mmCIF file of C-alpha atoms and ligand atoms in Angstrom:
data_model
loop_
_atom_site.group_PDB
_atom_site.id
_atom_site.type_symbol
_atom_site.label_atom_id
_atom_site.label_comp_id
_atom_site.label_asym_id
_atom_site.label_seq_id
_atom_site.Cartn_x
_atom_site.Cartn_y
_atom_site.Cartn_z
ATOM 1 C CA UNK A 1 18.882 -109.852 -4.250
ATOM 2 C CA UNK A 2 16.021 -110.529 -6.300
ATOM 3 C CA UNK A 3 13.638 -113.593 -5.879
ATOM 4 C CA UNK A 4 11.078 -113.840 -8.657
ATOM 5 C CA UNK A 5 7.604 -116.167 -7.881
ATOM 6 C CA UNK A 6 6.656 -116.780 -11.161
ATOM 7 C CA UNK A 7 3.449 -118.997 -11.652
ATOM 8 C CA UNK A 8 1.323 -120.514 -14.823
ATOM 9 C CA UNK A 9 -2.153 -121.998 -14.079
ATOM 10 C CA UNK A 10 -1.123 -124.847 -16.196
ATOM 11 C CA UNK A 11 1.903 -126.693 -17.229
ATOM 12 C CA UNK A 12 1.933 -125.404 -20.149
ATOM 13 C CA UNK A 13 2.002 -122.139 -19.420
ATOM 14 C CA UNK A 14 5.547 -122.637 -17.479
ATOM 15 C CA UNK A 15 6.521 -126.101 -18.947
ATOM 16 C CA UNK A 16 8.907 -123.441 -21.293
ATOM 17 C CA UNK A 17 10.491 -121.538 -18.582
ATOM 18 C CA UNK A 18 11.358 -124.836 -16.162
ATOM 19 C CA UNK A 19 12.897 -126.471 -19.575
ATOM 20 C CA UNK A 20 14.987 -123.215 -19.498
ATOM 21 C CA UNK A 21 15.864 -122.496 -16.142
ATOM 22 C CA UNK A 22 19.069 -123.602 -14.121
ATOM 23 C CA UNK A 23 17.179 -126.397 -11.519
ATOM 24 C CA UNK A 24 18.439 -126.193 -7.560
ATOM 25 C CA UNK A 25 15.319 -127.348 -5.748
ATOM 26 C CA UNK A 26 11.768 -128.867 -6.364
ATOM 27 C CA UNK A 27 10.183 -127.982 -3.129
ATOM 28 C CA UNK A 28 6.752 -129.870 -3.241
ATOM 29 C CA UNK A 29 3.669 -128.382 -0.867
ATOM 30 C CA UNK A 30 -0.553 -128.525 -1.315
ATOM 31 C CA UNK A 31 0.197 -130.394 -4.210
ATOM 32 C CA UNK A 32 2.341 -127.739 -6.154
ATOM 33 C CA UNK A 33 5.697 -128.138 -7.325
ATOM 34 C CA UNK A 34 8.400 -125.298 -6.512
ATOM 35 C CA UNK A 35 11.512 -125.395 -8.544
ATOM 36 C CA UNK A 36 14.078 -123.205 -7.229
ATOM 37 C CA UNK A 37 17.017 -122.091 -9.475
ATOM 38 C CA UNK A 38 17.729 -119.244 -11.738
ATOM 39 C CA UNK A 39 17.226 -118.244 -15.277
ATOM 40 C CA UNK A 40 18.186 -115.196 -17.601
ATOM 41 C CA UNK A 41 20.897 -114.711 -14.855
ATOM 42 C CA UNK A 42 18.039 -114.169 -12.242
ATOM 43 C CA UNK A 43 17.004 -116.177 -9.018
ATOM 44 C CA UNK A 44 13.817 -118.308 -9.673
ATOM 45 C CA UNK A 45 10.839 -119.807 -8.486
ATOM 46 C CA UNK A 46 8.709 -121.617 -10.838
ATOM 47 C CA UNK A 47 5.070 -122.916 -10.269
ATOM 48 C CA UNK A 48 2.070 -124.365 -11.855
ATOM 49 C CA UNK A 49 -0.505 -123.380 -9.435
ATOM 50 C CA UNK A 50 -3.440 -125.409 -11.001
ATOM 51 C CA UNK A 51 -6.412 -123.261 -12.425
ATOM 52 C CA UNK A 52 -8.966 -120.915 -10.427
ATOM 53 C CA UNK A 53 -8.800 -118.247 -7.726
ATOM 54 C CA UNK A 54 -8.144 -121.200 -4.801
ATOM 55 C CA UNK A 55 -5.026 -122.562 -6.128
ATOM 56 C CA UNK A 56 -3.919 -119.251 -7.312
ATOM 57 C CA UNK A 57 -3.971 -117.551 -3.782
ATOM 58 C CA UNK A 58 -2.534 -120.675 -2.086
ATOM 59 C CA UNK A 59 0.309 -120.405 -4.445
ATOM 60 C CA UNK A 60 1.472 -117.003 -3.604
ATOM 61 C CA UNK A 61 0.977 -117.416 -0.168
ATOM 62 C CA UNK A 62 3.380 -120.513 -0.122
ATOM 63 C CA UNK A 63 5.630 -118.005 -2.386
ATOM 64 C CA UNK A 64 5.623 -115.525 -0.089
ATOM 65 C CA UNK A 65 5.646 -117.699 3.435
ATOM 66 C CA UNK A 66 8.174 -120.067 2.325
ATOM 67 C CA UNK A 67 10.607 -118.674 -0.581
ATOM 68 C CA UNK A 68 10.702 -114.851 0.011
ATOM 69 C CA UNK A 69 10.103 -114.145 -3.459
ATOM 70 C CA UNK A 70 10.215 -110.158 -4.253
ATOM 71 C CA UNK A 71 7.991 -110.033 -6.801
ATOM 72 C CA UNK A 72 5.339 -112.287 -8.909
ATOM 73 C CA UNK A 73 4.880 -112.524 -12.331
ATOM 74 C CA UNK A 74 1.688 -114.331 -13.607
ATOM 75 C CA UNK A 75 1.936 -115.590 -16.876
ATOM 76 C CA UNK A 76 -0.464 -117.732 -19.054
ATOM 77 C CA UNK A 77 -3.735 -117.529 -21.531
ATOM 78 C CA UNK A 78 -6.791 -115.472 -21.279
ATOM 79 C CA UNK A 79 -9.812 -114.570 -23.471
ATOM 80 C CA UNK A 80 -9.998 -111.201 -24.757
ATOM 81 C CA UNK A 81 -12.307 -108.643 -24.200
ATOM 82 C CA UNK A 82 -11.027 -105.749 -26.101
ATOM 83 C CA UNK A 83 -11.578 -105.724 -29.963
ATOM 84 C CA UNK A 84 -8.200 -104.394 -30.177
ATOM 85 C CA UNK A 85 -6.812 -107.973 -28.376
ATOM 86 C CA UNK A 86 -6.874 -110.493 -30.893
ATOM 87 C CA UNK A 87 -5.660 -113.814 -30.539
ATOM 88 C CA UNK A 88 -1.853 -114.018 -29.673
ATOM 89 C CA UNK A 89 -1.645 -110.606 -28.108
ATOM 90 C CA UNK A 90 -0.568 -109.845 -25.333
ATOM 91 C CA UNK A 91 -2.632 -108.038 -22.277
ATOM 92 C CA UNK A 92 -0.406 -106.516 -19.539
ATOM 93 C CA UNK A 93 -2.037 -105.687 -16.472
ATOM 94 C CA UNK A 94 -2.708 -102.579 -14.995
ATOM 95 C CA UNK A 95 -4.944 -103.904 -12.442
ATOM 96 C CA UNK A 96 -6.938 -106.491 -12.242
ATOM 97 C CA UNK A 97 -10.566 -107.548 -10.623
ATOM 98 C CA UNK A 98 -12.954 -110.318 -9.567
ATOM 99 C CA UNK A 99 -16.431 -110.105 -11.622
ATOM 100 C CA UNK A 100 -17.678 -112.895 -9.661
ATOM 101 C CA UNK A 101 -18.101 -111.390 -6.350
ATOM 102 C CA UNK A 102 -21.354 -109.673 -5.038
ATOM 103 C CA UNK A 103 -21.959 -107.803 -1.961
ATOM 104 C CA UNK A 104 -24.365 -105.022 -3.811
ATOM 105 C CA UNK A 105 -26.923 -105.347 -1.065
ATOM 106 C CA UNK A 106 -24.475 -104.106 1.699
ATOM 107 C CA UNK A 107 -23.352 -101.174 -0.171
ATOM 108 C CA UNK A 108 -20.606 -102.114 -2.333
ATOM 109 C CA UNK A 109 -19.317 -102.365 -6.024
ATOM 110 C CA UNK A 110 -19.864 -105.352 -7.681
ATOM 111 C CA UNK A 111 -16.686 -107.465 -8.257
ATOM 112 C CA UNK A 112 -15.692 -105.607 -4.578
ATOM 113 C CA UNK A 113 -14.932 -108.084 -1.390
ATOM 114 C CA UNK A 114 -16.425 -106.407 1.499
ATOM 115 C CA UNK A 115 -13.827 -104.585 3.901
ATOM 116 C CA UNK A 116 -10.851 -104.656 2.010
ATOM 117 C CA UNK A 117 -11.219 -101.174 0.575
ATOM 118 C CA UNK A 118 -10.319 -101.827 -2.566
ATOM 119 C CA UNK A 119 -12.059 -104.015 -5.482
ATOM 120 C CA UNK A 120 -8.655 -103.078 -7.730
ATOM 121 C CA UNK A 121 -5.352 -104.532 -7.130
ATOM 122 C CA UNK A 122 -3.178 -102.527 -8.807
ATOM 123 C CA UNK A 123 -0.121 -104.258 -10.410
ATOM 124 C CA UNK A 124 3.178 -103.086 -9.967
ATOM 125 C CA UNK A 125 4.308 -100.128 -12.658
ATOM 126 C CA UNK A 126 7.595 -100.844 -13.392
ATOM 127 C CA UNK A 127 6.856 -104.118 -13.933
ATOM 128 C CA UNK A 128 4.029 -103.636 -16.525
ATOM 129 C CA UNK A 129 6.597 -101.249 -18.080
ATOM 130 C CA UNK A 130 9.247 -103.482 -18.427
ATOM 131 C CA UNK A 131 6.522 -106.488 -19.712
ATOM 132 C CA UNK A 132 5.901 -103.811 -22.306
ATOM 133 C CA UNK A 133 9.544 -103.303 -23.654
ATOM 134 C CA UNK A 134 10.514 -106.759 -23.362
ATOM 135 C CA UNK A 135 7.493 -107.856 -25.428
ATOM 136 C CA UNK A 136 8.415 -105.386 -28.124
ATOM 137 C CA UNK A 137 11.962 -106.871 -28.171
ATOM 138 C CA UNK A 138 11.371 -110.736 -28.257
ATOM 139 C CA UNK A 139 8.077 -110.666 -29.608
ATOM 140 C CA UNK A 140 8.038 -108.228 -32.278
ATOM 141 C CA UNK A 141 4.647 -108.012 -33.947
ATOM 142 C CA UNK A 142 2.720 -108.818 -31.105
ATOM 143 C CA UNK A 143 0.130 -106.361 -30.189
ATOM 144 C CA UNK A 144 0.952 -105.408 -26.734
ATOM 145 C CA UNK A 145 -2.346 -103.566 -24.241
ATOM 146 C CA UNK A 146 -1.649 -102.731 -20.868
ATOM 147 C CA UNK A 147 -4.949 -102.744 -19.079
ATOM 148 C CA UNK A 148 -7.062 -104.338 -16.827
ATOM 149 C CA UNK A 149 -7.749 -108.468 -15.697
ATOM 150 C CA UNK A 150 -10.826 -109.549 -14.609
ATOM 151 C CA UNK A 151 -10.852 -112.860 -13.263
ATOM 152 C CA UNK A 152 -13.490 -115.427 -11.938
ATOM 153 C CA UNK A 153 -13.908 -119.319 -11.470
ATOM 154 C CA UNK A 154 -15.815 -119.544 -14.568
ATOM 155 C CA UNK A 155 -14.471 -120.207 -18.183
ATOM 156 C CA UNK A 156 -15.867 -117.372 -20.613
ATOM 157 C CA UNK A 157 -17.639 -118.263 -23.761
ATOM 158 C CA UNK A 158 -20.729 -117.006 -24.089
ATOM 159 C CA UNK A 159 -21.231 -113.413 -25.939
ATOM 160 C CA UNK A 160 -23.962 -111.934 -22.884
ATOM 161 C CA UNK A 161 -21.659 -112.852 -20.202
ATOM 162 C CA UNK A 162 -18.548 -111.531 -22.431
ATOM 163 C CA UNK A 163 -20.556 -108.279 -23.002
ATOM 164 C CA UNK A 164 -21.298 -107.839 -19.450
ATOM 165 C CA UNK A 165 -17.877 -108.200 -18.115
ATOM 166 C CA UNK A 166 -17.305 -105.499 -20.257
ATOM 167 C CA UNK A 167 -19.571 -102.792 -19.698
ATOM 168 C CA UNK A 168 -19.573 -103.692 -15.445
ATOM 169 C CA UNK A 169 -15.986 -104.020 -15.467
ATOM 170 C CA UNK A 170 -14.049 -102.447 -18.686
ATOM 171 C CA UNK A 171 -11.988 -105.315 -18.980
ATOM 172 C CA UNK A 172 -9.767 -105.764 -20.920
ATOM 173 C CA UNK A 173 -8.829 -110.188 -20.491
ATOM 174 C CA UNK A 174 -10.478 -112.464 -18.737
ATOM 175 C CA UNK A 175 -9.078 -115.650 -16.857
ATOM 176 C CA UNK A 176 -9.084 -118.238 -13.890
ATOM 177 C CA UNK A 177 -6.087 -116.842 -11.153
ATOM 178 C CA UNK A 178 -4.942 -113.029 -12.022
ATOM 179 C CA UNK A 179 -7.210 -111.008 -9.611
ATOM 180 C CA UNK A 180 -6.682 -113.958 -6.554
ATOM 181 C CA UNK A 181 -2.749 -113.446 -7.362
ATOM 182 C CA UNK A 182 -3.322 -110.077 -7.197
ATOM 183 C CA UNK A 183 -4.973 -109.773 -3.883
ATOM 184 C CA UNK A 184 -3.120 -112.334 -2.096
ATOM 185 C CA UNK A 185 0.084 -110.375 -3.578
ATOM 186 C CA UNK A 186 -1.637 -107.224 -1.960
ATOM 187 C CA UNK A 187 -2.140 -108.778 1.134
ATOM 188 C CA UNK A 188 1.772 -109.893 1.407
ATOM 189 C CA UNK A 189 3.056 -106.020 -0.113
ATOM 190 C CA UNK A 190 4.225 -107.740 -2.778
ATOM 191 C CA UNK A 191 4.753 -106.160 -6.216
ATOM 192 C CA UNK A 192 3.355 -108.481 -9.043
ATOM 193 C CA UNK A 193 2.456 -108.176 -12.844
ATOM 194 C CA UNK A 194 -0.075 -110.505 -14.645
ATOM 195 C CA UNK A 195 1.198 -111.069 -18.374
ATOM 196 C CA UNK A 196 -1.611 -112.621 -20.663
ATOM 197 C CA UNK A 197 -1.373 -113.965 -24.135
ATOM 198 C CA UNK A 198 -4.949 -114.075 -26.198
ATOM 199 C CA UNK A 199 -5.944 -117.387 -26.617
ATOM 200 C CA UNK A 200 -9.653 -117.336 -27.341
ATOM 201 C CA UNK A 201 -12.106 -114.271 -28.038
ATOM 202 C CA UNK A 202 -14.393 -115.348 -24.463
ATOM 203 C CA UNK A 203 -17.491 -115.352 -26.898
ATOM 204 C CA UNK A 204 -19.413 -118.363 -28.722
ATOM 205 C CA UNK A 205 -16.360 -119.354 -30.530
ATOM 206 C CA UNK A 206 -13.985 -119.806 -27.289
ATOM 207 C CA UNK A 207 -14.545 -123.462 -27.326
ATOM 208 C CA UNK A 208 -13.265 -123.831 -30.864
ATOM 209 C CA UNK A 209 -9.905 -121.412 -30.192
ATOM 210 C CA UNK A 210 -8.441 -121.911 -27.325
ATOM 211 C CA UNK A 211 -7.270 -125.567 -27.674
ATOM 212 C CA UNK A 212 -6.052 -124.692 -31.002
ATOM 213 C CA UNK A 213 -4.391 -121.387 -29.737
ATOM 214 C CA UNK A 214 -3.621 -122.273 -26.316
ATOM 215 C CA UNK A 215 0.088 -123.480 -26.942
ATOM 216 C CA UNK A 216 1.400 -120.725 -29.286
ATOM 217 C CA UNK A 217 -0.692 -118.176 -26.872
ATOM 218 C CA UNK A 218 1.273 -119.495 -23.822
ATOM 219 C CA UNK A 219 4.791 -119.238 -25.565
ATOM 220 C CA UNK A 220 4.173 -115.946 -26.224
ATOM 221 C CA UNK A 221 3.705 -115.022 -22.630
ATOM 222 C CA UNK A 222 6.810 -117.118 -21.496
ATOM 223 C CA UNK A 223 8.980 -115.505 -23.999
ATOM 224 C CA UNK A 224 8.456 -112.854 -22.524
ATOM 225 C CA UNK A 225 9.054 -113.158 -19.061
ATOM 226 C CA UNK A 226 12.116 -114.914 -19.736
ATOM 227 C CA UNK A 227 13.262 -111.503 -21.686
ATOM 228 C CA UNK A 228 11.932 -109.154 -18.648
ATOM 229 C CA UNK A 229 13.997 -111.650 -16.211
ATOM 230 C CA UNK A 230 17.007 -110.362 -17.230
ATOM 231 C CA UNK A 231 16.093 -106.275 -16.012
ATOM 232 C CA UNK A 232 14.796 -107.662 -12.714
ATOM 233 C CA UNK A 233 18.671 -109.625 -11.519
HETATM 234 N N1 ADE B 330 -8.446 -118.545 -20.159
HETATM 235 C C1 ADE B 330 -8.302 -118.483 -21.499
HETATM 236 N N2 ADE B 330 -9.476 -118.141 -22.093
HETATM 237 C C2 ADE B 330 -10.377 -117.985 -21.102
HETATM 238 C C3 ADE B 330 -11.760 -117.657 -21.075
HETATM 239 N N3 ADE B 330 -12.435 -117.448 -22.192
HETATM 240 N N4 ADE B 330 -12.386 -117.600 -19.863
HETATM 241 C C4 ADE B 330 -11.690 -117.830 -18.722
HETATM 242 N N5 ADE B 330 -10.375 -118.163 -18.693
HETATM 243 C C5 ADE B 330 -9.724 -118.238 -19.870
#
């Protein structure tokens, strides 16, 4: 059967989903809460990692290690980086990407970690397809992209460094965790999708949106996933 890791940066990204979800088991280790239990009529584990690449990676490796979850599903807030995103999409990934790592001197692409062989982690396709139908059917209306994450420790608001992630990475969101969730879910062979609602344009006026957008952005996302949990029983 079916055991689906499914982790928010912040509570309020799964603070929905745990208010939803049949409760077995809190499981607590590095500082993260595990609950254990089902929802949608499939078997659960739901985390709030805390916010950056560190905590994200940590997360699924304590998913994988410890609960033999099947697949991930990253959901939460990002800024967007596509004119066609506004605030309250939704960005599915297709892959996702660090734009914060550099090993250009040795020979490799920016945003690549040296010897991996990779610098995208591509997400799982049948997951980002069924993120796409279940977000027409709960959340009808919402613009739905599927396309590409790029993630670093750094909180986007500044036009340049918006305009550069961009044209160096064609991305599509930005956040904290997707690209660390990714790889560490690479590492493990584990399929994962990141699901993103828009919660700020990453530009001069990030600061002013995203508190005010954060909350309705992050229900948007959970909705979602709830809907997709039933297909993945
Ligand atoms: N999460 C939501 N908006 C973001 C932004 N602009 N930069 C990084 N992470 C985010």
């Amino acid at each position: 059967m079916n055991k689906i890791g499914i982790i928010g940066a912040m509570e309020l990204e799964v603070e929905e989903l745990k208010s939803k979800m049949t409760l077995s088991n809190i499981r607590k280790k590095a500082g993260m809460e595990f609950f254990e239990g089902a929802l949608n009529g499939a078997e659960v584990v739901i985390v709030r990692s805390g916010i950056g690449k560190v905590n994200a990676a940590v997360c699924v490796q304590i998913l994988a290690d410890d609960f033999q979850v099947t697949h991930i599903i990253n959901t939460g807030v990002a800024g967007s980086l596509n004119a066609k995103l506004d605030i309250g999409d939704i960005l599915i990934s297709r892959d996702a990407l660090y734009h914060d790592v550099d090993a250009v001197i040795f020979g490799y692409r920016l945003g690549e970690i040296p010897q991996l062989g990779t610098r995208e982690f591509p997400a799982n396709e049948r997951l980002a397809a069924l993120a796409k139908t279940s977000c027409e059917r709960v959340n009808p209306g919402v613009h739905a992209v599927i396309g590409r994450v790029v993630s670093g420790d750094q909180f986007i608001s500044k036009k340049e460094v918006k305009e550069r992630l961009i044209s160096e990475f064609q991305g599509d969101c930005t956040e904290m965790e997707g690209a660390a969730i990714a790889h560490c879910a690479f590492l493990n062979h584990i399929p994962f999708v990141i699901i993103r609602a828009i919660s700020d344009k990453a530009d001069d006026s990030a600061q002013v949106e995203y508190p005010v957008f954060e909350k309705a952005a992050a229900r948007h996302s959970a909705r979602l996933v709830e809907d997709m949990l039933g297909e993945l029983k």
